[in-house]
Amino acid sequence: METTTCPAEGQHISLSVLLCLIHLVGLFLNGFSLWVFTCRMAKWRTGTILQFNLAMSDAVAPLATPLLAAYLARGSQWEFGQVACQLMIILLSAHFSGSIIFLTLISVHRYVAVVQFNRPSPMKRKDFVKKLCCGAWVFLLFTFSFGFLLPSTSDDRNMLCLSIHQKNNTEAYFTINFLIFLLGFIVPLTVSLFCYSRLVTSVSCINVSSLHGQLIKMKSLRMIGICLLIFVLCFLPLNVVRTVMVVVKKFYPNHCSLLLRLETAHYASYILGGINCCLDPFIYFFGSNNFRKIFRKSPITVQQERDKRSESL
């Protein structure tokens, strides 16, 4: 039984500033990517569908950023009510879970396209990939429950939201974290590592004497590098720090100075996690010849191509 309640303390203003800056850049890059997908890309392939859904999941994060940044800037004092707290948790959970899911599906798709290029696979059919993405979004509805399981609470001084110092939410934090850590990070990471290891083995055997072979090898290596960077830089610190934090809170609740440092590290890991919004557009640009070609075309040329397709129909 806890004998001491560790009080929540305000975080440095730099956390709020960096959080807003990174998500502002991510909002611009993903907004631009969505514009290219929807307004300038007439023909979508299976990989395009997955990339579009990844961009959609990244576009969710900036919606929650102002609330979290204001919360930190106000000294960990939540002043926006219960519903806003639940909404912020839902948006953050949907963003991080959605990004990991679609990054994993992209790795599987790339594995199928390169390693099993001469074998039939449902991942090569647009109708199947569309259903798969719809299923992923339905699964993400599960994250809505996090907002109701982790409500805002008050301590002696502050109203708290998404804070390790919420004594009544300790058990819920602990359970939800390990569900996210095991099913939402370890499993996708294992699948991605398997796909990337097979991809590296496969592309190392590609004949680079031909231009087609060079393009496939270059695109695959870029995809592997960017996706692994996102997992290691953005998602690994967030999941590891959060796991350590909930374990310390559950079993060593009186170590207040340690909990405060872990909470600061946890919020800092949100900043690292937000960098994935800035890195994901590089997957579209470097990993998709179609996206790169469309990006380099003028709007007039794209519109002319659309008109020609309409006339042919």
PDB file of C-alpha atoms in Angstrom:
ATOM      1  CA  MET A   1       0.000   0.000   0.000  1.00  0.00           C
ATOM      2  CA  GLU A   2       1.352   3.447  -0.960  1.00  0.00           C
ATOM      3  CA  THR A   3       2.533   5.586   1.943  1.00  0.00           C
ATOM      4  CA  THR A   4       3.499   8.601  -0.167  1.00  0.00           C
ATOM      5  CA  THR A   5       1.743  10.292  -3.033  1.00  0.00           C
ATOM      6  CA  CYS A   6       4.286  11.760  -5.414  1.00  0.00           C
ATOM      7  CA  PRO A   7       3.113  15.204  -6.540  1.00  0.00           C
ATOM      8  CA  ALA A   8       3.107  16.141 -10.204  1.00  0.00           C
ATOM      9  CA  GLU A   9       5.557  18.872 -11.160  1.00  0.00           C
ATOM     10  CA  GLY A  10       5.684  21.179 -14.139  1.00  0.00           C
ATOM     11  CA  GLN A  11       7.885  20.340 -17.110  1.00  0.00           C
ATOM     12  CA  HIS A  12      10.336  22.640 -18.835  1.00  0.00           C
ATOM     13  CA  ILE A  13       8.767  24.896 -21.455  1.00  0.00           C
ATOM     14  CA  SER A  14      11.197  23.542 -24.074  1.00  0.00           C
ATOM     15  CA  LEU A  15       9.194  20.289 -24.179  1.00  0.00           C
ATOM     16  CA  SER A  16       6.084  22.159 -25.307  1.00  0.00           C
ATOM     17  CA  VAL A  17       8.013  24.240 -27.846  1.00  0.00           C
ATOM     18  CA  LEU A  18       9.774  21.246 -29.418  1.00  0.00           C
ATOM     19  CA  LEU A  19       6.556  19.238 -29.431  1.00  0.00           C
ATOM     20  CA  CYS A  20       4.732  21.966 -31.346  1.00  0.00           C
ATOM     21  CA  LEU A  21       7.589  22.587 -33.793  1.00  0.00           C
ATOM     22  CA  ILE A  22       8.033  18.935 -34.719  1.00  0.00           C
ATOM     23  CA  HIS A  23       4.333  18.284 -35.180  1.00  0.00           C
ATOM     24  CA  LEU A  24       3.948  21.508 -37.145  1.00  0.00           C
ATOM     25  CA  VAL A  25       6.610  20.297 -39.588  1.00  0.00           C
ATOM     26  CA  GLY A  26       4.966  16.867 -39.623  1.00  0.00           C
ATOM     27  CA  LEU A  27       1.567  18.429 -40.321  1.00  0.00           C
ATOM     28  CA  PHE A  28       2.974  20.340 -43.292  1.00  0.00           C
ATOM     29  CA  LEU A  29       4.808  17.320 -44.740  1.00  0.00           C
ATOM     30  CA  ASN A  30       1.896  14.922 -44.310  1.00  0.00           C
ATOM     31  CA  GLY A  31      -0.620  17.494 -45.526  1.00  0.00           C
ATOM     32  CA  PHE A  32       1.508  17.926 -48.629  1.00  0.00           C
ATOM     33  CA  SER A  33       1.771  14.134 -49.045  1.00  0.00           C
ATOM     34  CA  LEU A  34      -2.006  13.700 -48.746  1.00  0.00           C
ATOM     35  CA  TRP A  35      -2.451  16.434 -51.346  1.00  0.00           C
ATOM     36  CA  VAL A  36      -0.131  14.595 -53.739  1.00  0.00           C
ATOM     37  CA  PHE A  37      -1.966  11.312 -53.134  1.00  0.00           C
ATOM     38  CA  THR A  38      -5.463  12.732 -53.577  1.00  0.00           C
ATOM     39  CA  CYS A  39      -4.999  15.554 -56.083  1.00  0.00           C
ATOM     40  CA  ARG A  40      -2.033  14.641 -58.239  1.00  0.00           C
ATOM     41  CA  MET A  41      -1.891  10.850 -58.316  1.00  0.00           C
ATOM     42  CA  ALA A  42      -4.472   9.460 -60.707  1.00  0.00           C
ATOM     43  CA  LYS A  43      -3.506   5.785 -60.467  1.00  0.00           C
ATOM     44  CA  TRP A  44      -2.958   4.091 -57.127  1.00  0.00           C
ATOM     45  CA  ARG A  45      -1.087   0.864 -56.616  1.00  0.00           C
ATOM     46  CA  THR A  46      -1.254  -1.432 -53.592  1.00  0.00           C
ATOM     47  CA  GLY A  47       1.758   0.280 -52.014  1.00  0.00           C
ATOM     48  CA  THR A  48       0.143   3.676 -52.565  1.00  0.00           C
ATOM     49  CA  ILE A  49      -2.925   2.620 -50.597  1.00  0.00           C
ATOM     50  CA  LEU A  50      -0.786   1.631 -47.614  1.00  0.00           C
ATOM     51  CA  GLN A  51       1.246   4.839 -47.800  1.00  0.00           C
ATOM     52  CA  PHE A  52      -1.909   6.964 -47.943  1.00  0.00           C
ATOM     53  CA  ASN A  53      -3.254   5.290 -44.801  1.00  0.00           C
ATOM     54  CA  LEU A  54       0.073   5.827 -43.051  1.00  0.00           C
ATOM     55  CA  ALA A  55      -0.140   9.531 -43.913  1.00  0.00           C
ATOM     56  CA  MET A  56      -3.690   9.605 -42.530  1.00  0.00           C
ATOM     57  CA  SER A  57      -2.549   8.087 -39.222  1.00  0.00           C
ATOM     58  CA  ASP A  58       0.255  10.674 -39.033  1.00  0.00           C
ATOM     59  CA  ALA A  59      -2.216  13.497 -39.650  1.00  0.00           C
ATOM     60  CA  VAL A  60      -4.036  12.518 -36.438  1.00  0.00           C
ATOM     61  CA  ALA A  61      -1.132  13.412 -34.114  1.00  0.00           C
ATOM     62  CA  PRO A  62      -1.083  17.210 -34.636  1.00  0.00           C
ATOM     63  CA  LEU A  63      -4.735  17.343 -33.552  1.00  0.00           C
ATOM     64  CA  ALA A  64      -3.719  16.289 -30.035  1.00  0.00           C
ATOM     65  CA  THR A  65      -0.481  18.292 -29.880  1.00  0.00           C
ATOM     66  CA  PRO A  66      -1.935  21.680 -28.786  1.00  0.00           C
ATOM     67  CA  LEU A  67      -3.671  20.059 -25.810  1.00  0.00           C
ATOM     68  CA  LEU A  68      -0.576  18.173 -24.645  1.00  0.00           C
ATOM     69  CA  ALA A  69       1.713  21.171 -25.219  1.00  0.00           C
ATOM     70  CA  ALA A  70      -0.597  23.503 -23.283  1.00  0.00           C
ATOM     71  CA  TYR A  71      -0.864  20.954 -20.464  1.00  0.00           C
ATOM     72  CA  LEU A  72       2.926  20.785 -20.101  1.00  0.00           C
ATOM     73  CA  ALA A  73       3.328  24.549 -20.445  1.00  0.00           C
ATOM     74  CA  ARG A  74       0.815  25.126 -17.639  1.00  0.00           C
ATOM     75  CA  GLY A  75       2.846  23.112 -15.150  1.00  0.00           C
ATOM     76  CA  SER A  76       0.996  19.809 -15.596  1.00  0.00           C
ATOM     77  CA  GLN A  77      -2.322  21.445 -14.772  1.00  0.00           C
ATOM     78  CA  TRP A  78      -5.154  20.074 -16.924  1.00  0.00           C
ATOM     79  CA  GLU A  79      -7.769  22.775 -17.484  1.00  0.00           C
ATOM     80  CA  PHE A  80      -9.670  21.453 -20.499  1.00  0.00           C
ATOM     81  CA  GLY A  81     -12.123  19.028 -18.921  1.00  0.00           C
ATOM     82  CA  GLN A  82     -12.700  15.297 -18.963  1.00  0.00           C
ATOM     83  CA  VAL A  83     -13.804  14.968 -22.589  1.00  0.00           C
ATOM     84  CA  ALA A  84     -10.762  16.803 -23.943  1.00  0.00           C
ATOM     85  CA  CYS A  85      -8.471  14.570 -21.878  1.00  0.00           C
ATOM     86  CA  GLN A  86     -10.112  11.442 -23.262  1.00  0.00           C
ATOM     87  CA  LEU A  87      -9.962  12.838 -26.795  1.00  0.00           C
ATOM     88  CA  MET A  88      -6.234  13.594 -26.499  1.00  0.00           C
ATOM     89  CA  ILE A  89      -5.479  10.063 -25.273  1.00  0.00           C
ATOM     90  CA  ILE A  90      -7.558   8.546 -28.093  1.00  0.00           C
ATOM     91  CA  LEU A  91      -5.822  10.629 -30.777  1.00  0.00           C
ATOM     92  CA  LEU A  92      -2.316   9.900 -29.480  1.00  0.00           C
ATOM     93  CA  SER A  93      -3.050   6.183 -29.135  1.00  0.00           C
ATOM     94  CA  ALA A  94      -4.596   6.001 -32.611  1.00  0.00           C
ATOM     95  CA  HIS A  95      -1.634   7.840 -34.116  1.00  0.00           C
ATOM     96  CA  PHE A  96       1.145   5.734 -32.623  1.00  0.00           C
ATOM     97  CA  SER A  97      -0.695   2.433 -33.023  1.00  0.00           C
ATOM     98  CA  GLY A  98      -1.792   3.306 -36.553  1.00  0.00           C
ATOM     99  CA  SER A  99       1.698   4.368 -37.629  1.00  0.00           C
ATOM    100  CA  ILE A 100       3.224   1.118 -36.371  1.00  0.00           C
ATOM    101  CA  ILE A 101       0.505  -1.002 -38.002  1.00  0.00           C
ATOM    102  CA  PHE A 102       0.804   0.633 -41.424  1.00  0.00           C
ATOM    103  CA  LEU A 103       4.610   0.673 -41.297  1.00  0.00           C
ATOM    104  CA  THR A 104       4.486  -3.061 -40.609  1.00  0.00           C
ATOM    105  CA  LEU A 105       2.057  -3.635 -43.481  1.00  0.00           C
ATOM    106  CA  ILE A 106       4.357  -1.633 -45.767  1.00  0.00           C
ATOM    107  CA  SER A 107       7.275  -3.865 -44.777  1.00  0.00           C
ATOM    108  CA  VAL A 108       5.204  -6.987 -45.483  1.00  0.00           C
ATOM    109  CA  HIS A 109       4.113  -5.552 -48.826  1.00  0.00           C
ATOM    110  CA  ARG A 110       7.708  -4.768 -49.795  1.00  0.00           C
ATOM    111  CA  TYR A 111       8.763  -8.277 -48.757  1.00  0.00           C
ATOM    112  CA  VAL A 112       6.062  -9.813 -50.935  1.00  0.00           C
ATOM    113  CA  ALA A 113       6.862  -7.539 -53.882  1.00  0.00           C
ATOM    114  CA  VAL A 114      10.603  -8.281 -53.854  1.00  0.00           C
ATOM    115  CA  VAL A 115      11.210 -11.641 -52.175  1.00  0.00           C
ATOM    116  CA  GLN A 116       8.073 -13.343 -53.498  1.00  0.00           C
ATOM    117  CA  PHE A 117       7.729 -11.369 -56.731  1.00  0.00           C
ATOM    118  CA  ASN A 118       6.980 -14.499 -58.790  1.00  0.00           C
ATOM    119  CA  ARG A 119       4.392 -15.936 -56.393  1.00  0.00           C
ATOM    120  CA  PRO A 120       0.706 -15.002 -56.158  1.00  0.00           C
ATOM    121  CA  SER A 121      -0.210 -13.128 -52.995  1.00  0.00           C
ATOM    122  CA  PRO A 122      -3.305 -11.254 -51.789  1.00  0.00           C
ATOM    123  CA  MET A 123      -0.967  -8.354 -50.869  1.00  0.00           C
ATOM    124  CA  LYS A 124      -0.621  -7.715 -54.596  1.00  0.00           C
ATOM    125  CA  ARG A 125      -4.376  -7.131 -55.030  1.00  0.00           C
ATOM    126  CA  LYS A 126      -5.770  -3.663 -54.419  1.00  0.00           C
ATOM    127  CA  ASP A 127      -9.145  -4.911 -53.197  1.00  0.00           C
ATOM    128  CA  PHE A 128      -7.482  -7.042 -50.504  1.00  0.00           C
ATOM    129  CA  VAL A 129      -5.160  -4.218 -49.393  1.00  0.00           C
ATOM    130  CA  LYS A 130      -8.123  -1.839 -49.139  1.00  0.00           C
ATOM    131  CA  LYS A 131      -9.977  -4.325 -46.925  1.00  0.00           C
ATOM    132  CA  LEU A 132      -6.819  -4.821 -44.876  1.00  0.00           C
ATOM    133  CA  CYS A 133      -6.533  -1.076 -44.260  1.00  0.00           C
ATOM    134  CA  CYS A 134     -10.217  -0.852 -43.317  1.00  0.00           C
ATOM    135  CA  GLY A 135      -9.662  -3.705 -40.873  1.00  0.00           C
ATOM    136  CA  ALA A 136      -6.693  -1.853 -39.386  1.00  0.00           C
ATOM    137  CA  TRP A 137      -8.808   1.258 -38.790  1.00  0.00           C
ATOM    138  CA  VAL A 138     -11.549  -0.853 -37.214  1.00  0.00           C
ATOM    139  CA  PHE A 139      -8.929  -2.376 -34.931  1.00  0.00           C
ATOM    140  CA  LEU A 140      -7.762   1.121 -34.010  1.00  0.00           C
ATOM    141  CA  LEU A 141     -11.237   1.795 -32.647  1.00  0.00           C
ATOM    142  CA  PHE A 142     -10.035  -0.348 -29.744  1.00  0.00           C
ATOM    143  CA  THR A 143      -7.836   2.574 -28.728  1.00  0.00           C
ATOM    144  CA  PHE A 144     -11.000   4.545 -27.952  1.00  0.00           C
ATOM    145  CA  SER A 145     -11.277   2.488 -24.778  1.00  0.00           C
ATOM    146  CA  PHE A 146      -7.983   3.942 -23.507  1.00  0.00           C
ATOM    147  CA  GLY A 147      -9.598   7.353 -23.176  1.00  0.00           C
ATOM    148  CA  PHE A 148     -12.292   5.953 -20.896  1.00  0.00           C
ATOM    149  CA  LEU A 149      -9.930   3.717 -18.898  1.00  0.00           C
ATOM    150  CA  LEU A 150      -7.539   6.620 -18.229  1.00  0.00           C
ATOM    151  CA  PRO A 151      -9.737   9.569 -17.209  1.00  0.00           C
ATOM    152  CA  SER A 152      -8.444  12.831 -15.839  1.00  0.00           C
ATOM    153  CA  THR A 153      -8.125  12.895 -12.059  1.00  0.00           C
ATOM    154  CA  SER A 154      -7.090  15.421  -9.414  1.00  0.00           C
ATOM    155  CA  ASP A 155      -4.443  15.279  -6.733  1.00  0.00           C
ATOM    156  CA  ASP A 156      -4.039  17.742  -3.875  1.00  0.00           C
ATOM    157  CA  ARG A 157      -3.010  20.573  -6.227  1.00  0.00           C
ATOM    158  CA  ASN A 158      -3.647  19.835  -9.894  1.00  0.00           C
ATOM    159  CA  MET A 159      -6.056  18.243 -12.318  1.00  0.00           C
ATOM    160  CA  LEU A 160      -4.032  15.599 -14.140  1.00  0.00           C
ATOM    161  CA  CYS A 161      -4.354  13.909 -17.534  1.00  0.00           C
ATOM    162  CA  LEU A 162      -2.107  11.173 -18.947  1.00  0.00           C
ATOM    163  CA  SER A 163       0.189  11.443 -15.930  1.00  0.00           C
ATOM    164  CA  ILE A 164       1.988   8.680 -14.054  1.00  0.00           C
ATOM    165  CA  HIS A 165       1.054  10.461 -10.820  1.00  0.00           C
ATOM    166  CA  GLN A 166      -2.625   9.573 -11.222  1.00  0.00           C
ATOM    167  CA  LYS A 167      -2.852   7.117  -8.335  1.00  0.00           C
ATOM    168  CA  ASN A 168      -6.266   5.755  -9.344  1.00  0.00           C
ATOM    169  CA  ASN A 169      -5.009   4.881 -12.842  1.00  0.00           C
ATOM    170  CA  THR A 170      -1.937   2.879 -11.824  1.00  0.00           C
ATOM    171  CA  GLU A 171      -3.386  -0.556 -12.581  1.00  0.00           C
ATOM    172  CA  ALA A 172      -4.953   0.604 -15.834  1.00  0.00           C
ATOM    173  CA  TYR A 173      -1.671   2.194 -16.960  1.00  0.00           C
ATOM    174  CA  PHE A 174       0.214  -0.993 -16.156  1.00  0.00           C
ATOM    175  CA  THR A 175      -2.159  -3.291 -18.046  1.00  0.00           C
ATOM    176  CA  ILE A 176      -2.633  -1.035 -21.065  1.00  0.00           C
ATOM    177  CA  ASN A 177       1.088  -0.434 -21.379  1.00  0.00           C
ATOM    178  CA  PHE A 178       1.961  -4.117 -21.622  1.00  0.00           C
ATOM    179  CA  LEU A 179      -0.819  -4.703 -24.137  1.00  0.00           C
ATOM    180  CA  ILE A 180       0.598  -1.905 -26.279  1.00  0.00           C
ATOM    181  CA  PHE A 181       4.207  -2.937 -25.683  1.00  0.00           C
ATOM    182  CA  LEU A 182       3.732  -6.603 -26.603  1.00  0.00           C
ATOM    183  CA  LEU A 183       0.985  -6.502 -29.237  1.00  0.00           C
ATOM    184  CA  GLY A 184       1.506  -2.974 -30.538  1.00  0.00           C
ATOM    185  CA  PHE A 185       5.313  -2.861 -30.641  1.00  0.00           C
ATOM    186  CA  ILE A 186       7.157  -6.157 -30.116  1.00  0.00           C
ATOM    187  CA  VAL A 187       4.994  -8.171 -32.534  1.00  0.00           C
ATOM    188  CA  PRO A 188       5.081  -5.550 -35.347  1.00  0.00           C
ATOM    189  CA  LEU A 189       8.819  -5.026 -34.805  1.00  0.00           C
ATOM    190  CA  THR A 190       9.451  -8.777 -35.038  1.00  0.00           C
ATOM    191  CA  VAL A 191       7.423  -9.030 -38.250  1.00  0.00           C
ATOM    192  CA  SER A 192       9.215  -6.016 -39.732  1.00  0.00           C
ATOM    193  CA  LEU A 193      12.667  -7.312 -38.798  1.00  0.00           C
ATOM    194  CA  PHE A 194      11.871 -10.659 -40.416  1.00  0.00           C
ATOM    195  CA  CYS A 195      10.710  -8.945 -43.607  1.00  0.00           C
ATOM    196  CA  TYR A 196      13.695  -6.610 -43.717  1.00  0.00           C
ATOM    197  CA  SER A 197      16.216  -9.385 -43.070  1.00  0.00           C
ATOM    198  CA  ARG A 198      14.754 -11.387 -45.957  1.00  0.00           C
ATOM    199  CA  LEU A 199      14.707  -8.255 -48.086  1.00  0.00           C
ATOM    200  CA  VAL A 200      18.390  -7.572 -47.439  1.00  0.00           C
ATOM    201  CA  THR A 201      19.259 -11.153 -48.373  1.00  0.00           C
ATOM    202  CA  SER A 202      17.141 -10.934 -51.506  1.00  0.00           C
ATOM    203  CA  VAL A 203      18.328  -7.560 -52.795  1.00  0.00           C
ATOM    204  CA  SER A 204      21.971  -8.525 -52.233  1.00  0.00           C
ATOM    205  CA  CYS A 205      21.476 -11.136 -54.948  1.00  0.00           C
ATOM    206  CA  ILE A 206      19.856  -8.742 -57.436  1.00  0.00           C
ATOM    207  CA  ASN A 207      21.758  -8.192 -60.659  1.00  0.00           C
ATOM    208  CA  VAL A 208      22.615  -4.487 -60.597  1.00  0.00           C
ATOM    209  CA  SER A 209      23.977  -4.496 -64.130  1.00  0.00           C
ATOM    210  CA  SER A 210      20.492  -3.611 -65.357  1.00  0.00           C
ATOM    211  CA  LEU A 211      18.725  -0.326 -64.607  1.00  0.00           C
ATOM    212  CA  HIS A 212      15.641  -2.194 -63.335  1.00  0.00           C
ATOM    213  CA  GLY A 213      17.755  -4.174 -60.871  1.00  0.00           C
ATOM    214  CA  GLN A 214      19.438  -1.018 -59.614  1.00  0.00           C
ATOM    215  CA  LEU A 215      16.100   0.695 -59.043  1.00  0.00           C
ATOM    216  CA  ILE A 216      14.636  -2.246 -57.115  1.00  0.00           C
ATOM    217  CA  LYS A 217      17.727  -2.566 -54.928  1.00  0.00           C
ATOM    218  CA  MET A 218      17.942   1.162 -54.242  1.00  0.00           C
ATOM    219  CA  LYS A 219      14.247   1.489 -53.421  1.00  0.00           C
ATOM    220  CA  SER A 220      14.295  -1.550 -51.120  1.00  0.00           C
ATOM    221  CA  LEU A 221      17.404  -0.421 -49.238  1.00  0.00           C
ATOM    222  CA  ARG A 222      15.964   3.070 -48.767  1.00  0.00           C
ATOM    223  CA  MET A 223      12.716   1.588 -47.472  1.00  0.00           C
ATOM    224  CA  ILE A 224      14.567  -0.664 -45.042  1.00  0.00           C
ATOM    225  CA  GLY A 225      16.747   2.165 -43.753  1.00  0.00           C
ATOM    226  CA  ILE A 226      13.925   4.652 -43.213  1.00  0.00           C
ATOM    227  CA  CYS A 227      11.565   2.164 -41.568  1.00  0.00           C
ATOM    228  CA  LEU A 228      14.229   0.825 -39.201  1.00  0.00           C
ATOM    229  CA  LEU A 229      15.232   4.388 -38.304  1.00  0.00           C
ATOM    230  CA  ILE A 230      11.603   5.185 -37.450  1.00  0.00           C
ATOM    231  CA  PHE A 231      11.232   2.087 -35.265  1.00  0.00           C
ATOM    232  CA  VAL A 232      14.522   2.673 -33.406  1.00  0.00           C
ATOM    233  CA  LEU A 233      14.438   6.462 -33.073  1.00  0.00           C
ATOM    234  CA  CYS A 234      10.709   7.121 -32.677  1.00  0.00           C
ATOM    235  CA  PHE A 235       8.960   4.074 -31.233  1.00  0.00           C
ATOM    236  CA  LEU A 236      11.615   2.236 -29.215  1.00  0.00           C
ATOM    237  CA  PRO A 237      12.325   5.030 -26.666  1.00  0.00           C
ATOM    238  CA  LEU A 238       8.615   5.739 -26.188  1.00  0.00           C
ATOM    239  CA  ASN A 239       7.755   2.103 -25.444  1.00  0.00           C
ATOM    240  CA  VAL A 240      10.813   1.369 -23.295  1.00  0.00           C
ATOM    241  CA  VAL A 241      10.541   4.520 -21.164  1.00  0.00           C
ATOM    242  CA  ARG A 242       6.801   4.071 -20.666  1.00  0.00           C
ATOM    243  CA  THR A 243       7.273   0.439 -19.640  1.00  0.00           C
ATOM    244  CA  VAL A 244       9.983   1.280 -17.104  1.00  0.00           C
ATOM    245  CA  MET A 245       7.833   4.113 -15.777  1.00  0.00           C
ATOM    246  CA  VAL A 246       4.712   2.015 -15.149  1.00  0.00           C
ATOM    247  CA  VAL A 247       6.793  -0.757 -13.530  1.00  0.00           C
ATOM    248  CA  VAL A 248       8.426   1.737 -11.149  1.00  0.00           C
ATOM    249  CA  LYS A 249       5.042   3.319 -10.368  1.00  0.00           C
ATOM    250  CA  LYS A 250       3.456  -0.050  -9.581  1.00  0.00           C
ATOM    251  CA  PHE A 251       6.244  -1.638  -7.529  1.00  0.00           C
ATOM    252  CA  TYR A 252       8.229   1.373  -6.238  1.00  0.00           C
ATOM    253  CA  PRO A 253       5.588   4.123  -5.899  1.00  0.00           C
ATOM    254  CA  ASN A 254       7.485   6.041  -3.208  1.00  0.00           C
ATOM    255  CA  HIS A 255      10.539   6.762  -5.378  1.00  0.00           C
ATOM    256  CA  CYS A 256       9.283  10.218  -6.268  1.00  0.00           C
ATOM    257  CA  SER A 257      12.488  11.689  -7.715  1.00  0.00           C
ATOM    258  CA  LEU A 258      12.887   8.683 -10.028  1.00  0.00           C
ATOM    259  CA  LEU A 259       9.245   8.886 -11.110  1.00  0.00           C
ATOM    260  CA  LEU A 260       9.604  12.584 -11.893  1.00  0.00           C
ATOM    261  CA  ARG A 261      12.673  11.946 -14.058  1.00  0.00           C
ATOM    262  CA  LEU A 262      10.911   9.109 -15.824  1.00  0.00           C
ATOM    263  CA  GLU A 263       7.881  11.284 -16.465  1.00  0.00           C
ATOM    264  CA  THR A 264      10.092  13.943 -18.049  1.00  0.00           C
ATOM    265  CA  ALA A 265      11.770  11.257 -20.159  1.00  0.00           C
ATOM    266  CA  HIS A 266       8.342   9.963 -21.139  1.00  0.00           C
ATOM    267  CA  TYR A 267       7.194  13.348 -22.412  1.00  0.00           C
ATOM    268  CA  ALA A 268      10.541  13.783 -24.186  1.00  0.00           C
ATOM    269  CA  SER A 269       9.962  10.429 -25.895  1.00  0.00           C
ATOM    270  CA  TYR A 270       6.711  11.864 -27.280  1.00  0.00           C
ATOM    271  CA  ILE A 271       8.887  14.396 -29.086  1.00  0.00           C
ATOM    272  CA  LEU A 272      10.999  11.596 -30.549  1.00  0.00           C
ATOM    273  CA  GLY A 273       7.809   9.754 -31.408  1.00  0.00           C
ATOM    274  CA  GLY A 274       6.549  12.823 -33.231  1.00  0.00           C
ATOM    275  CA  ILE A 275       9.593  12.756 -35.507  1.00  0.00           C
ATOM    276  CA  ASN A 276       8.026   9.784 -37.286  1.00  0.00           C
ATOM    277  CA  CYS A 277       5.498  12.244 -38.772  1.00  0.00           C
ATOM    278  CA  CYS A 278       8.457  14.000 -40.392  1.00  0.00           C
ATOM    279  CA  LEU A 279      10.245  10.819 -41.507  1.00  0.00           C
ATOM    280  CA  ASP A 280       7.289   8.911 -42.981  1.00  0.00           C
ATOM    281  CA  PRO A 281       6.999  11.241 -46.033  1.00  0.00           C
ATOM    282  CA  PHE A 282      10.513  10.113 -47.008  1.00  0.00           C
ATOM    283  CA  ILE A 283       9.060   6.617 -47.430  1.00  0.00           C
ATOM    284  CA  TYR A 284       6.652   7.999 -50.017  1.00  0.00           C
ATOM    285  CA  PHE A 285       9.303  10.012 -51.840  1.00  0.00           C
ATOM    286  CA  PHE A 286      12.249   7.613 -51.783  1.00  0.00           C
ATOM    287  CA  GLY A 287      10.298   4.372 -51.667  1.00  0.00           C
ATOM    288  CA  SER A 288       7.795   5.116 -54.433  1.00  0.00           C
ATOM    289  CA  ASN A 289       8.827   5.948 -57.974  1.00  0.00           C
ATOM    290  CA  ASN A 290       5.229   6.887 -58.725  1.00  0.00           C
ATOM    291  CA  PHE A 291       5.113   9.468 -55.913  1.00  0.00           C
ATOM    292  CA  ARG A 292       8.458  10.909 -56.980  1.00  0.00           C
ATOM    293  CA  LYS A 293       7.400  11.190 -60.619  1.00  0.00           C
ATOM    294  CA  ILE A 294       4.103  12.837 -59.699  1.00  0.00           C
ATOM    295  CA  PHE A 295       5.907  15.252 -57.367  1.00  0.00           C
ATOM    296  CA  ARG A 296       8.175  16.386 -60.205  1.00  0.00           C
ATOM    297  CA  LYS A 297       5.358  16.901 -62.688  1.00  0.00           C
ATOM    298  CA  SER A 298       3.652  20.234 -63.071  1.00  0.00           C
ATOM    299  CA  PRO A 299      -0.025  20.507 -62.066  1.00  0.00           C
ATOM    300  CA  ILE A 300      -0.914  21.238 -65.730  1.00  0.00           C
ATOM    301  CA  THR A 301       0.682  17.996 -66.909  1.00  0.00           C
ATOM    302  CA  VAL A 302      -1.127  16.003 -64.243  1.00  0.00           C
ATOM    303  CA  GLN A 303      -4.464  17.579 -65.156  1.00  0.00           C
ATOM    304  CA  GLN A 304      -3.891  16.834 -68.841  1.00  0.00           C
ATOM    305  CA  GLU A 305      -3.239  13.185 -68.008  1.00  0.00           C
ATOM    306  CA  ARG A 306      -6.430  13.065 -65.947  1.00  0.00           C
ATOM    307  CA  ASP A 307      -8.419  14.582 -68.848  1.00  0.00           C
ATOM    308  CA  LYS A 308      -7.029  12.025 -71.285  1.00  0.00           C
ATOM    309  CA  ARG A 309      -8.025   9.146 -69.003  1.00  0.00           C
ATOM    310  CA  SER A 310     -11.511  10.626 -68.613  1.00  0.00           C
ATOM    311  CA  GLU A 311     -11.923  10.929 -72.378  1.00  0.00           C
ATOM    312  CA  SER A 312     -10.772   7.360 -72.934  1.00  0.00           C
ATOM    313  CA  LEU A 313     -13.421   6.160 -70.505  1.00  0.00           C
TER     314      LEU A 313
END
